[in-house]
Coordinates of C-alpha atoms in Angstrom, one line a residue:
M23 CA -13.2 21.5 7.2
K24 CA -12.3 18.1 8.8
V25 CA -10.1 15.2 8.0
A26 CA -11.3 11.6 7.9
V27 CA -9.0 8.6 8.3
D28 CA -9.7 5.2 6.7
F29 CA -8.1 3.1 9.4
D30 CA -8.4 0.0 7.3
Q31 CA -6.1 1.6 4.7
C32 CA -3.8 3.6 7.1
E33 CA -0.3 2.1 7.5
A34 CA 0.7 4.7 10.2
N35 CA 3.8 5.5 8.3
G36 CA 3.7 9.1 9.6
I37 CA 4.0 11.1 6.4
C38 CA 0.9 13.1 7.5
V39 CA 2.6 13.8 10.8
G40 CA 5.5 15.2 9.0
F41 CA 3.3 17.6 7.0
A42 CA 1.0 18.6 9.8
P43 CA 2.3 17.7 13.3
D44 CA -0.3 20.0 15.0
V45 CA -3.1 18.0 13.4
F46 CA -1.8 14.4 13.3
E47 CA 0.0 12.3 15.8
L48 CA 1.2 8.7 16.0
D49 CA 1.1 7.1 19.5
D50 CA 3.5 4.6 20.9
E51 CA 1.5 1.8 19.3
D52 CA 1.7 3.4 15.8
Q53 CA -2.0 4.4 15.9
L54 CA -2.8 7.6 14.1
H55 CA -4.8 10.2 15.9
V56 CA -6.3 13.4 14.5
L57 CA -5.8 16.0 17.2
V58 CA -8.4 18.6 16.1
D59 CA -12.0 18.4 15.1
D60 CA -11.9 21.3 12.7
I61 CA -8.8 22.0 10.8
P62 CA -7.5 25.6 11.7
A63 CA -7.2 27.8 8.6
D64 CA -3.5 28.2 9.1
Q65 CA -3.0 24.4 9.0
L66 CA -5.3 23.7 6.0
E67 CA -2.6 23.8 3.3
D68 CA -0.4 21.5 5.3
V69 CA -3.3 19.0 5.8
K70 CA -4.1 19.2 2.1
D71 CA -0.5 18.3 1.4
A72 CA -0.7 15.4 3.9
V73 CA -3.9 14.1 2.2
A74 CA -2.3 14.3 -1.2
Q75 CA 0.9 12.6 -0.1
C76 CA -0.7 9.7 1.9
P77 CA 0.7 6.6 0.1
K78 CA -2.4 4.5 0.9
A79 CA -5.0 7.3 0.2
A80 CA -6.2 6.8 3.8
L81 CA -7.0 10.5 4.4
K82 CA -9.7 12.7 2.9
L83 CA -11.0 16.2 3.6
I84 CA -14.7 16.4 4.5

């Protein structure tokens, strides 16, 4: 499973980083980066929480 980011919607508020810091990262310019191509099984629940809590619905699992 992978996570897709709609960068037109993303506000880079970092909620996803709080839920899954091994998967998401904000750089010094507040740009969101997905650190993995495939979500590790042990991170999947955290990523699902991040997707569900994104205030702009900018994340989705694919």
